[in-house]
Short mmCIF file of C-alpha atoms and ligand atoms in Angstrom, two decimals:
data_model
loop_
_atom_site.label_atom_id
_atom_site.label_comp_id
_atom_site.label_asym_id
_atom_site.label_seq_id
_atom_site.Cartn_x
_atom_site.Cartn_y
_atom_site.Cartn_z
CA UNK L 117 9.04 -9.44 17.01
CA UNK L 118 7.91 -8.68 13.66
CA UNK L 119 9.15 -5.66 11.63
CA UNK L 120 7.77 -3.04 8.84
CA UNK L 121 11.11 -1.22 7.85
CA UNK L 122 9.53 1.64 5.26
CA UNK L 123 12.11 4.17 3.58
CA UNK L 124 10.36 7.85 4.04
CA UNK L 125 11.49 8.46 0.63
CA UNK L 126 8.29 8.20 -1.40
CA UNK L 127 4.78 7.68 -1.32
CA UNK L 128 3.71 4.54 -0.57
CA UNK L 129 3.47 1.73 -2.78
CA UNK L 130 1.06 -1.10 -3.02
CA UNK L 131 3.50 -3.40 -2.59
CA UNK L 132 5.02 -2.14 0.55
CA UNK L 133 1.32 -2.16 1.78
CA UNK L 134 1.28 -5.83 1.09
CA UNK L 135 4.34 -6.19 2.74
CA UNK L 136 3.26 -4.18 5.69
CA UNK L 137 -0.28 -6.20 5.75
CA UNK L 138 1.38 -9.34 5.84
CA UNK L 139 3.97 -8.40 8.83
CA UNK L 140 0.51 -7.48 10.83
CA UNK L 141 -1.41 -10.39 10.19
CA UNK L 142 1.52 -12.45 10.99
CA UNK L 143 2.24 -10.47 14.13
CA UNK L 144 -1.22 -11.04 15.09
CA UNK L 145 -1.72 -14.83 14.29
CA UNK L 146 2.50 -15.50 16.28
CA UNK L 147 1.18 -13.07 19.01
CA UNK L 148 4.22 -11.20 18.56
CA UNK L 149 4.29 -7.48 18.72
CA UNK L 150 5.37 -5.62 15.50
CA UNK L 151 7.89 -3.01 15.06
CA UNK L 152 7.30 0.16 12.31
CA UNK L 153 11.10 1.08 11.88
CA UNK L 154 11.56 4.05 9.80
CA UNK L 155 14.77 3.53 7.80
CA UNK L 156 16.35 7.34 7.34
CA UNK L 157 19.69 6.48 6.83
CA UNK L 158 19.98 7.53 3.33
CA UNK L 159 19.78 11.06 4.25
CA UNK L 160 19.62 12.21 0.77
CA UNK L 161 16.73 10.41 -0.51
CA UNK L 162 14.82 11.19 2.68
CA UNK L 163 11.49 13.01 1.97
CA UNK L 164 9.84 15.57 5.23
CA UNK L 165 6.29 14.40 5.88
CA UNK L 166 6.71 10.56 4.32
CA UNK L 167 7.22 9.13 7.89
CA UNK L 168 3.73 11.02 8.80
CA UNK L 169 2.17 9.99 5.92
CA UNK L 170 3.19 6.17 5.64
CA UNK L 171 2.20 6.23 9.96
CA UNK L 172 -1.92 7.92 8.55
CA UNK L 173 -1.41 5.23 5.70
CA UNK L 174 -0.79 2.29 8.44
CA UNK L 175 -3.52 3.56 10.59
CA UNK L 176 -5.91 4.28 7.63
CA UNK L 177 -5.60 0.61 6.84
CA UNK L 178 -6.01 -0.63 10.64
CA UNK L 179 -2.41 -1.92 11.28
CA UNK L 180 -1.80 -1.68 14.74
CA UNK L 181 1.89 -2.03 16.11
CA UNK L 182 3.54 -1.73 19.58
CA UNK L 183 6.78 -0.03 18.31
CA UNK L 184 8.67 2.92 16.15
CA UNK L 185 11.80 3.31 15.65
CA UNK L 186 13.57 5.71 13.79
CA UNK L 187 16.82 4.00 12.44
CA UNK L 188 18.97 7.05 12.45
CA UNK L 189 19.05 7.16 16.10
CA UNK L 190 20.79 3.58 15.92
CA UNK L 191 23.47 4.95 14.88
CA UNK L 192 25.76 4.74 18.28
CA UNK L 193 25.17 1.28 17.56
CA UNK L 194 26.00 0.51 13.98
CA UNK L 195 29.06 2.28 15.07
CA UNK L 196 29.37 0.37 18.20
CA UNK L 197 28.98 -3.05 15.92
CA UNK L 198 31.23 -2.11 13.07
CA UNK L 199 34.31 -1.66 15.66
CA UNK L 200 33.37 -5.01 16.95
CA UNK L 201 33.55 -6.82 13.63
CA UNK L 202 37.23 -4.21 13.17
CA UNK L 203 38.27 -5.74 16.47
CA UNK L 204 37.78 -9.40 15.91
CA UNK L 205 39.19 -8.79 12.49
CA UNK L 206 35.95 -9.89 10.59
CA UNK L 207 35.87 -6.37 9.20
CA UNK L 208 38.69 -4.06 7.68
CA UNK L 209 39.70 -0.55 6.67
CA UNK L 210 39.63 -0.07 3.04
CA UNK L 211 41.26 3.04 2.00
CA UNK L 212 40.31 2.45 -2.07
CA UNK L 213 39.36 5.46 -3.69
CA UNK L 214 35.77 5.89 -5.31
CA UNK L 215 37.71 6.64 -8.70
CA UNK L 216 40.19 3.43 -8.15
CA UNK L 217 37.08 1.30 -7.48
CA UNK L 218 35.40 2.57 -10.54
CA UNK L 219 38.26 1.89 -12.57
CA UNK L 220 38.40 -1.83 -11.86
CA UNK L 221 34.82 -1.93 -11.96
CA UNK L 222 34.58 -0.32 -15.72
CA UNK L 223 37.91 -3.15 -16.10
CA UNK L 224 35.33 -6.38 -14.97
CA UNK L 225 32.61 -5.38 -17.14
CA UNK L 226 35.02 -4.66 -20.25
CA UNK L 227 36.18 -7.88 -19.58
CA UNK L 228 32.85 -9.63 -19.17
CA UNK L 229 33.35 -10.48 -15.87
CA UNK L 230 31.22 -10.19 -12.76
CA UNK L 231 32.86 -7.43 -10.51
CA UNK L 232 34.20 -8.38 -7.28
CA UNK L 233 36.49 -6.66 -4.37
CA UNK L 234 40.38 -7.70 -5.17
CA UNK L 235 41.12 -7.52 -1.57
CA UNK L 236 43.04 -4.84 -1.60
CA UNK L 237 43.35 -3.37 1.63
CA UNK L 238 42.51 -6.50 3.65
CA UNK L 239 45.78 -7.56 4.42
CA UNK L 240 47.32 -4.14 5.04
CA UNK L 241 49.85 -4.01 7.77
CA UNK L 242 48.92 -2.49 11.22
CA UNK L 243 50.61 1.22 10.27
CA UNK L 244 49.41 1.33 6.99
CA UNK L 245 45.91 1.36 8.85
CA UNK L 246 46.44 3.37 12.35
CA UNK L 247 48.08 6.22 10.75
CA UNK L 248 46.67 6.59 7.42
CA UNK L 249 44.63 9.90 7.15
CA UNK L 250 42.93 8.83 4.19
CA UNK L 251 39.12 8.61 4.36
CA UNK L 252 38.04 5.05 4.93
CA UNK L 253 34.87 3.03 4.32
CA UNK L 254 34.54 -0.64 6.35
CA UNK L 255 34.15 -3.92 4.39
CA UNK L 256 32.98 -7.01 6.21
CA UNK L 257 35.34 -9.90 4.91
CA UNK L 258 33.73 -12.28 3.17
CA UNK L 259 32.16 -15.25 4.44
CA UNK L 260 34.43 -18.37 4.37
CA UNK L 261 31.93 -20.60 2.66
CA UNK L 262 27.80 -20.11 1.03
CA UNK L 263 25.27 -19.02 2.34
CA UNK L 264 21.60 -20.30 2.38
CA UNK L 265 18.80 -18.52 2.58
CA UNK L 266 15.89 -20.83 3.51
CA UNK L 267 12.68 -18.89 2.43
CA UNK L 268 8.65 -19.72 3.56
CA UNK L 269 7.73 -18.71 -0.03
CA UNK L 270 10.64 -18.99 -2.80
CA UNK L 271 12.12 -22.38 -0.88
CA UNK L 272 16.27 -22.39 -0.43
CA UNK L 273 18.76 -20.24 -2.60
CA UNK L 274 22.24 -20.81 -2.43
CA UNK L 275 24.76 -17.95 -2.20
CA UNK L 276 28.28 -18.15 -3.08
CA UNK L 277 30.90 -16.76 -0.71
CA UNK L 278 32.04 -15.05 -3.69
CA UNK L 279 28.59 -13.42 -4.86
CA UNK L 280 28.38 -12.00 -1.29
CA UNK L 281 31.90 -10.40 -1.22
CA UNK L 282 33.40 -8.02 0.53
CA UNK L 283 30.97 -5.51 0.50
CA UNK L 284 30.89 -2.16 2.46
CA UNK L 285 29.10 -1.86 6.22
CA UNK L 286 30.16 1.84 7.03
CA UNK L 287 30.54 4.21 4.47
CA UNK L 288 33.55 6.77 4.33
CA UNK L 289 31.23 9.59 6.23
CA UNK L 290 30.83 6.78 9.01
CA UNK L 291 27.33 6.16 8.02
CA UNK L 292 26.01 2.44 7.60
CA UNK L 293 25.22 1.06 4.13
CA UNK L 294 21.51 -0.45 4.34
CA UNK L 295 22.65 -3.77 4.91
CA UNK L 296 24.60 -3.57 7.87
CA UNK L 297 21.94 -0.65 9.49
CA UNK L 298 18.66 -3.10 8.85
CA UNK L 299 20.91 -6.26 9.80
CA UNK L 300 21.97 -4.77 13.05
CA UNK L 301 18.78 -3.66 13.75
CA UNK L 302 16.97 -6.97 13.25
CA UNK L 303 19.32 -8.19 15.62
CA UNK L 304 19.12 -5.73 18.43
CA UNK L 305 15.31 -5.97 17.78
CA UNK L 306 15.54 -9.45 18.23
CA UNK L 307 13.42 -9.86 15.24
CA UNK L 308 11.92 -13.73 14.18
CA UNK L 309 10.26 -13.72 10.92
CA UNK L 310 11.37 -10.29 8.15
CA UNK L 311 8.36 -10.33 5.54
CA UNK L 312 9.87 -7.97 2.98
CA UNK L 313 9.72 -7.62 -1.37
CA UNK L 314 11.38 -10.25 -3.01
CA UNK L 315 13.81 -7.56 -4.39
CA UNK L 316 15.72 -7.69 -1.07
CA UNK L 317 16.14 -11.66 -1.49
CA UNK L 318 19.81 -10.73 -2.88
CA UNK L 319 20.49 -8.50 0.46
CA UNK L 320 19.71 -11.69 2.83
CA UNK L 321 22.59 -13.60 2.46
CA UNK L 322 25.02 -10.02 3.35
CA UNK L 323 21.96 -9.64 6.46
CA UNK L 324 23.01 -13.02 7.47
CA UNK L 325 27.07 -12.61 6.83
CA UNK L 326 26.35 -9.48 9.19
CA UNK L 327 24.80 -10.98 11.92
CA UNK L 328 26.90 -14.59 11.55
CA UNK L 329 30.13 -12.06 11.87
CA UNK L 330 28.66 -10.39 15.02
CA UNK L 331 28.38 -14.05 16.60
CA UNK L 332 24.19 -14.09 16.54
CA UNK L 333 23.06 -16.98 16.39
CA UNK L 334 19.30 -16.46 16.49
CA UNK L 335 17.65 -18.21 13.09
CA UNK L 336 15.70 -15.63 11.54
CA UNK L 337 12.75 -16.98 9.16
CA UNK L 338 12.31 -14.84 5.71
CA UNK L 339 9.37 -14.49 3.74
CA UNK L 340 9.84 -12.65 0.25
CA UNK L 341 7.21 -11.75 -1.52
CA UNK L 342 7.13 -12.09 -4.98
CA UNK L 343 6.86 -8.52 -7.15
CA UNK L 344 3.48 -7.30 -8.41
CA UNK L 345 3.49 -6.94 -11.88
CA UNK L 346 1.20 -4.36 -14.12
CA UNK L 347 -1.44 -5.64 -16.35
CA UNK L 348 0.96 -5.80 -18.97
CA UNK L 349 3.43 -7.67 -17.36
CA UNK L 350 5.75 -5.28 -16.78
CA UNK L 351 6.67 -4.54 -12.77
CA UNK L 352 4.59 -1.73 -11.73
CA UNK L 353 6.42 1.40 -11.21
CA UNK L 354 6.13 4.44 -9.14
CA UNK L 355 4.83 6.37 -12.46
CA UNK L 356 2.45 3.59 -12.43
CA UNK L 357 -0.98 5.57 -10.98
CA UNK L 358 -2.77 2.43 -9.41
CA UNK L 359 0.70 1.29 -7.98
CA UNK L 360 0.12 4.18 -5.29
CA UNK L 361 -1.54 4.23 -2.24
CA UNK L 362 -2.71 7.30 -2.29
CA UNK L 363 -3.73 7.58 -5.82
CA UNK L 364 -6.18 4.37 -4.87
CA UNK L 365 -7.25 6.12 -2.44
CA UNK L 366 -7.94 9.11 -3.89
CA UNK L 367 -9.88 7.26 -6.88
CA UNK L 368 -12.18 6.24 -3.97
CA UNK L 369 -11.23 2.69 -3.06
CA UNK L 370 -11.67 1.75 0.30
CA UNK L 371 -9.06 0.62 2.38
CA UNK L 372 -10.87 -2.50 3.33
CA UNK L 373 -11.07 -3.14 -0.89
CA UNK L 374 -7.50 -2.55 -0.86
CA UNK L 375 -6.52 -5.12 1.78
CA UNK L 376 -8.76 -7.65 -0.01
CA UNK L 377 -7.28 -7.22 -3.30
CA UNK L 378 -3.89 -7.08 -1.99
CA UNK L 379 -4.42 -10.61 0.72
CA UNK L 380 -5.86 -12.10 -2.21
CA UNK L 381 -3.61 -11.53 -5.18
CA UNK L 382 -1.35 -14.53 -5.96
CA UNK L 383 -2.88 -16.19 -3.13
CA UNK L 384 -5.50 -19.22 -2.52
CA UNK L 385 -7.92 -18.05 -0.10
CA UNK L 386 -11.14 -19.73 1.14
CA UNK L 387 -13.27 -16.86 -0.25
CA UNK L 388 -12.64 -13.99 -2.80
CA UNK L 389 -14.94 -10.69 -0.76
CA UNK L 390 -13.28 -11.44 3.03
CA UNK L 391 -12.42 -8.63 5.87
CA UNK L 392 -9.23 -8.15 7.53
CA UNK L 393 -10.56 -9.79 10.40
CA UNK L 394 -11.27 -12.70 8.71
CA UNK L 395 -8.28 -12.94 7.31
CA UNK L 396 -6.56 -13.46 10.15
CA UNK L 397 -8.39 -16.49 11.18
CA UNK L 398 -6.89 -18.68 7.73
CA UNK L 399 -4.40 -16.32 6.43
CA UNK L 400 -1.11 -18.53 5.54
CA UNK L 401 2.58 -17.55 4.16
CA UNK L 402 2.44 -21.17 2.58
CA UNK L 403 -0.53 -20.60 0.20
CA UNK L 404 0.98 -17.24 -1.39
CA UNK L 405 2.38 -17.92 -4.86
CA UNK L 406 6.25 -17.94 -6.24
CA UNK L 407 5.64 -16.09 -8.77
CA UNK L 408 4.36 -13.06 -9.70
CA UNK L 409 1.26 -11.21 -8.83
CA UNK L 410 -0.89 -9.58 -11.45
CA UNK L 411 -2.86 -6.09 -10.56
CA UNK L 412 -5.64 -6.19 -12.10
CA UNK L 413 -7.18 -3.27 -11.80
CA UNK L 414 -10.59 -4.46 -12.77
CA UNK L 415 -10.31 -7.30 -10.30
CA UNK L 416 -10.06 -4.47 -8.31
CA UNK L 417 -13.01 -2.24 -8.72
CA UNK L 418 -15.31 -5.45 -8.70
CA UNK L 419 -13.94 -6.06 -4.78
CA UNK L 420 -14.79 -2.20 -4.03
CA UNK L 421 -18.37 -2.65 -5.11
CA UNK L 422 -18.40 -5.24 -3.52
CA UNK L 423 -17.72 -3.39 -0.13
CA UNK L 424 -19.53 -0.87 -0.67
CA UNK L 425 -22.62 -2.77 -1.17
CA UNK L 426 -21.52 -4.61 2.30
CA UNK L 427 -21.31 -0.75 3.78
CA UNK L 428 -23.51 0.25 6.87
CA UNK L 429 -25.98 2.91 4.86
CA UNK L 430 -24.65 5.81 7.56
CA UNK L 431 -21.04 5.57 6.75
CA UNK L 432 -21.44 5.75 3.07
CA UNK L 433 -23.71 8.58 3.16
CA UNK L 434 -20.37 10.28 5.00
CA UNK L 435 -18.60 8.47 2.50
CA UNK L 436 -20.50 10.41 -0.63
CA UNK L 437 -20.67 13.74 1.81
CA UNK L 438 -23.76 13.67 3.76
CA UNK L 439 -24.65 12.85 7.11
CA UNK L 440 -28.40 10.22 6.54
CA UNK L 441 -28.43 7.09 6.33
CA UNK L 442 -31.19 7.74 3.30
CA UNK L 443 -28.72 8.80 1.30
CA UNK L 444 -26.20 5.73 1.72
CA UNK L 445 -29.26 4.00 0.64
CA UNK L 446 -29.46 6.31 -2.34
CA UNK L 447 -26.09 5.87 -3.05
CA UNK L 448 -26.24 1.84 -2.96
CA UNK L 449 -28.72 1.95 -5.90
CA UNK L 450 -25.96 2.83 -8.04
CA UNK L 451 -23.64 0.38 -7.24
CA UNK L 452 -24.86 -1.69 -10.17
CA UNK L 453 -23.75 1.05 -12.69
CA UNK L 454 -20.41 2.03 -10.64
CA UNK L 455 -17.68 0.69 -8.54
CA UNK L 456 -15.67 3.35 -6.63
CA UNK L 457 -16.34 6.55 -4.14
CA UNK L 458 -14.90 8.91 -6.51
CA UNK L 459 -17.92 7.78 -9.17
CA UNK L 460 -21.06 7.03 -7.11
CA UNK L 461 -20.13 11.08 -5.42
CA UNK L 462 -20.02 12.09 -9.66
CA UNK L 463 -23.81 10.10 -9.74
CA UNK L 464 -25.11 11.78 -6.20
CA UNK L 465 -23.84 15.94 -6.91
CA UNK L 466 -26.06 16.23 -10.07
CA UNK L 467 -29.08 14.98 -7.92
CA UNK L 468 -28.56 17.99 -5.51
CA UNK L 469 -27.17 20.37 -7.68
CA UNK L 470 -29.06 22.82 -10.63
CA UNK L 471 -30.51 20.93 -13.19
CA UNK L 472 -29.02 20.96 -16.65
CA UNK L 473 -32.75 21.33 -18.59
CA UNK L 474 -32.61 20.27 -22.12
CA UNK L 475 -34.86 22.60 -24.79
CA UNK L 476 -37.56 19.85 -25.43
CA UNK L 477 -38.38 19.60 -21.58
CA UNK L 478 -38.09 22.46 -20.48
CA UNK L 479 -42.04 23.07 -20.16
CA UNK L 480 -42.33 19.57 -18.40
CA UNK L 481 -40.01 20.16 -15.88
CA UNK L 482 -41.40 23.97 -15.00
CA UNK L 483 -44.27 22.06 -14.78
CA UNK L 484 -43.60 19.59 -12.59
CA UNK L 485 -41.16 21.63 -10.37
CA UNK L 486 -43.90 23.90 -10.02
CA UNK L 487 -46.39 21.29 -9.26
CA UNK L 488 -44.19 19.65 -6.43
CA UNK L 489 -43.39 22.90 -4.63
CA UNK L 490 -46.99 23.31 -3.93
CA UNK L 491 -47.92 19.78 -3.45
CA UNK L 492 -48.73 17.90 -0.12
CA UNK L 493 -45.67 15.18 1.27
CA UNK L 494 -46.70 11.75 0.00
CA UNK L 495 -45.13 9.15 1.78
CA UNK L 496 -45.35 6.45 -1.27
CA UNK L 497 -44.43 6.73 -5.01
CA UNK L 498 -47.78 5.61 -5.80
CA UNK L 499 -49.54 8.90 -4.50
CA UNK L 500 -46.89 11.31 -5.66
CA UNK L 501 -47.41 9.58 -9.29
CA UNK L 502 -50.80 9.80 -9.47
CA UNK L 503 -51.12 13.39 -8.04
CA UNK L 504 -48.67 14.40 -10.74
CA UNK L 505 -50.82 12.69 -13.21
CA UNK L 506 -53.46 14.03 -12.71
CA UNK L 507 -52.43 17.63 -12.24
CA UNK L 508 -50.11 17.94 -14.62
CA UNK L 509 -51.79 16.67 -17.46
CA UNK L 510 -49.00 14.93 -18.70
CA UNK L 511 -48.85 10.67 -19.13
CA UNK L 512 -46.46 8.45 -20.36
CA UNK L 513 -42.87 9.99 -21.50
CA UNK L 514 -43.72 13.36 -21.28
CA UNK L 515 -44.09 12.93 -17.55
CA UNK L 516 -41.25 10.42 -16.62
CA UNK L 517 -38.35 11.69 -18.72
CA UNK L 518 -38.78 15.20 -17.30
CA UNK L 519 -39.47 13.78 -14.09
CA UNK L 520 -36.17 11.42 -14.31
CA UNK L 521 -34.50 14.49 -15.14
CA UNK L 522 -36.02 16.54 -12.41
CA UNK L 523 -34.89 14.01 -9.46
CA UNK L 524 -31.70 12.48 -10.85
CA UNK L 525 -30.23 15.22 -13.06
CA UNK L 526 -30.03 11.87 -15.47
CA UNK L 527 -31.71 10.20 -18.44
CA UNK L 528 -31.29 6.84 -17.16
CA UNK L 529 -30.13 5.18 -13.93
CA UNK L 530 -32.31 3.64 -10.48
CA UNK L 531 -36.51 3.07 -10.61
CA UNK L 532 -38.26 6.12 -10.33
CA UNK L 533 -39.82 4.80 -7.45
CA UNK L 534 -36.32 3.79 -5.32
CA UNK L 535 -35.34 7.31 -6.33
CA UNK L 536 -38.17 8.55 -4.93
CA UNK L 537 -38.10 6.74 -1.84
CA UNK L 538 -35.10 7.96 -0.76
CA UNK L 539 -35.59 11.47 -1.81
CA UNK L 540 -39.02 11.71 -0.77
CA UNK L 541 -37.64 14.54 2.07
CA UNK L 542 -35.41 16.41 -0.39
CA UNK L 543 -37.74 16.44 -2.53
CA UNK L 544 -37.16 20.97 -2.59
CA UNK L 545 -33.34 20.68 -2.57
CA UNK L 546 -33.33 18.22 -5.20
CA UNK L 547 -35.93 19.59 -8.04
CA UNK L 548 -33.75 23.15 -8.10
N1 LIG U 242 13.76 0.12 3.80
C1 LIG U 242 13.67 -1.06 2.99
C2 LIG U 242 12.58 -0.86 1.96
O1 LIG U 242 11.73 -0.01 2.13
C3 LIG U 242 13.34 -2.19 3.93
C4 LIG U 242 13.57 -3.53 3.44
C5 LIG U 242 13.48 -4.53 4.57
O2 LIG U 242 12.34 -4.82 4.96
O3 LIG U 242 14.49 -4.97 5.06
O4 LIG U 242 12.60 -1.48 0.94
#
């Protein structure tokens, strides 16, 4: 089993795409079924209408899974498992106040020293424990020796027993911290390979003290992806626009761009324009790069185009808001001057809207408008041309620029005669 393990706590990021992207590929290439688990444990930070919208994101993006799972209603079992570890005394009651903890915290860093647990309530007698009414949190006692976390991408990292500590699985409202919630979960999910942001490389070693404690002896595999950085090399926010989903998507990148951009970046792939599809046939943890990815935003736009021109004509047409395949052709003949929905629909709407008539062609255009309405359908450019020429009276400049004007809404852009073709039976919407 393979796991995506979102937090419904804010839209979602490119890098959590990757992350889910890479869990589905994998899932595919192991034949191993993949888990979406929902982690709403922090109940705080929990957002209505993120799990929807991350499940339309995954679908969107055509990552199919066999199960969901919300992680709240694990809680019998995080329960269950923290009075196991209490039991076999691998856990313990710690009855420290927030305000005490603080204290010696604010004490460690006055002292320039790296904060750890003193151990305070780990030893307490028997009726010091059963009787105390204070409110409690549960600490798992830390691992006798280090811990190793062997890692696909990043290679080992060591872990000293006392870097890991004894840090909290159960908070005082009997709630799990995330560690000891995702850890039991992995478990009881009987998960092989977690494919997660390197920023949860430091959780690992407490994942593994977790499930050690509990007696599992399953070797999970980890695969942490290294962070993806802005252009400036700075790690890309949520204030960062391009950094959301949703924003991309918005801007009018296709999904399939996306998933290009986002398989290839920090990667060595056999080609640079691939599909999802294809991906799966080479895709491979060991060619992804330790460091850092760049967004490149630019990168970015040049994949879209790409895709687009790759588009069946009918489904851009939809794309750009019609329904004929004419029009995805019209559309494509803009792809050399623009690279994203959002700007070949801003190059299509003047073409169908009012025209915009500046004073010196005015007279051309009434002309010409005039002339079309009442002319015959011509099936080629050549005809319509020379019927225009030789009606209008006007040659050269003084037909073309008020004719560009007249069928794109533009000064420059396509051939007259692409423009044409594809127009040729919209010709009376178009010359409004
Ligand atoms: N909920 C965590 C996150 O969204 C999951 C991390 C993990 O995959 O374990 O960052």
């Amino acid at each position: 089993m393979l796991r995506f393990a979102p937090s419904p706590t804010g839209d979602m990021h490119i890098g959590n795409l990757r992350v889910a992207l890479f869990n589905y590929i994998m899932s595919k290439k192991r034949d191993e079924p993949l888990l979406i688990r929902i982690e709403d444990t922090d109940k705080e930070r929990n957002i209505v209408g993120k799990e929807d919208e991350i499940l339309a994101i995954l679908s969107l993006f055509k990552i199919e899974y066999q199960e969901h799972q919300l992680q709240s209603n694990h809680l019998r079992f995080h329960r269950a498992m923290a009075l196991q570890l209490l039991h076999d005394k691998k856990a313990f009651n710690c009855f420290c106040t927030p305000e005490t903890l603080e204290e010696k915290r604010e004490a460690s860093k006055a002292n320039k020293i790296a904060y750890r647990y003193d151990g305070t309530c780990e030893h307490l007698p028997p009726e010091a424990v059963i009787d105390n009414p204070l409110p409690f949190t549960v600490r798992i006692k830390k691992p006798t020796g280090s811990i190793v976390v062997h890692d696909i991408i990043k290679g080992d990292s060591t872990f000293a027993s006392d870097d890991i500590d004894s840090f909290i699985l159960m908070r005082a409202d009997k709630y799990p911290t995330y560690n000891f919630a995702c850890a039991v979960d992995d478990m009881l999910s009987d998960v092989s390979l977690i494919i997660r942001g390197e920023d949860h490389l430091s959780n690992t070693p407490k994942q593994i003290a977790i499930q050690k404690a509990l007696g599992y002896d399953r070797t999970i595999e980890y695969a942490h992806l290294p962070i993806i950085l802005g252009a400036e090399g700075k790690k890309m926010s949520k204030r960062d626009d391009a950094s959301s989903v949703k924003w991309l998507l918005e801007e009018g990148f296709l999904p399939e761009a996306i998933t290009n951009y986002l398989i290839l970046m920090g990667n060595k792939t056999p080609h640079e324009i691939f599909t999802l599809e294809e991906a799966l046939k080479w895709f491979d943890l060991q060619t992804i790069s330790k460091s850092p990815a760049y967004f490149d935003l630019d990168k970015l736009k040049f994949i879209n185009r790409e895709h687009l021109k790759g588009l069946d004509p009918k489904e851009l047409s939809r794309y750009v808001g019609f329904a004929d395949e004419e029009i995805g052709r019209l559309a494509k003949l803009f792809l050399e001057e623009v690279s994203t929905l959002k700007e070949l629909r801003e190059k299509i709407k003047p073409i169908f809207s009012p025209k915009n008539v500046p004073e010196e062609h005015k007279e051309g255009i009434e002309l010409l408008r005039t002339l079309i309405q009442n002319a015959p359908h011509f099936d080629d450019y050549t005809s319509f041309k020379n019927h225009l020429l030789s009606h209008s009276g006007l040659k050269g400049k003084a037909l073309f620029k008020p004719l560009r004007l007249l069928l794109s809404g533009s000064e420059h852009g396509p051939e007259l005669s692409d423009l044409y073709n594809y127009l040729k039976n919209y010709l009376h919407e178009v010359i409004q």
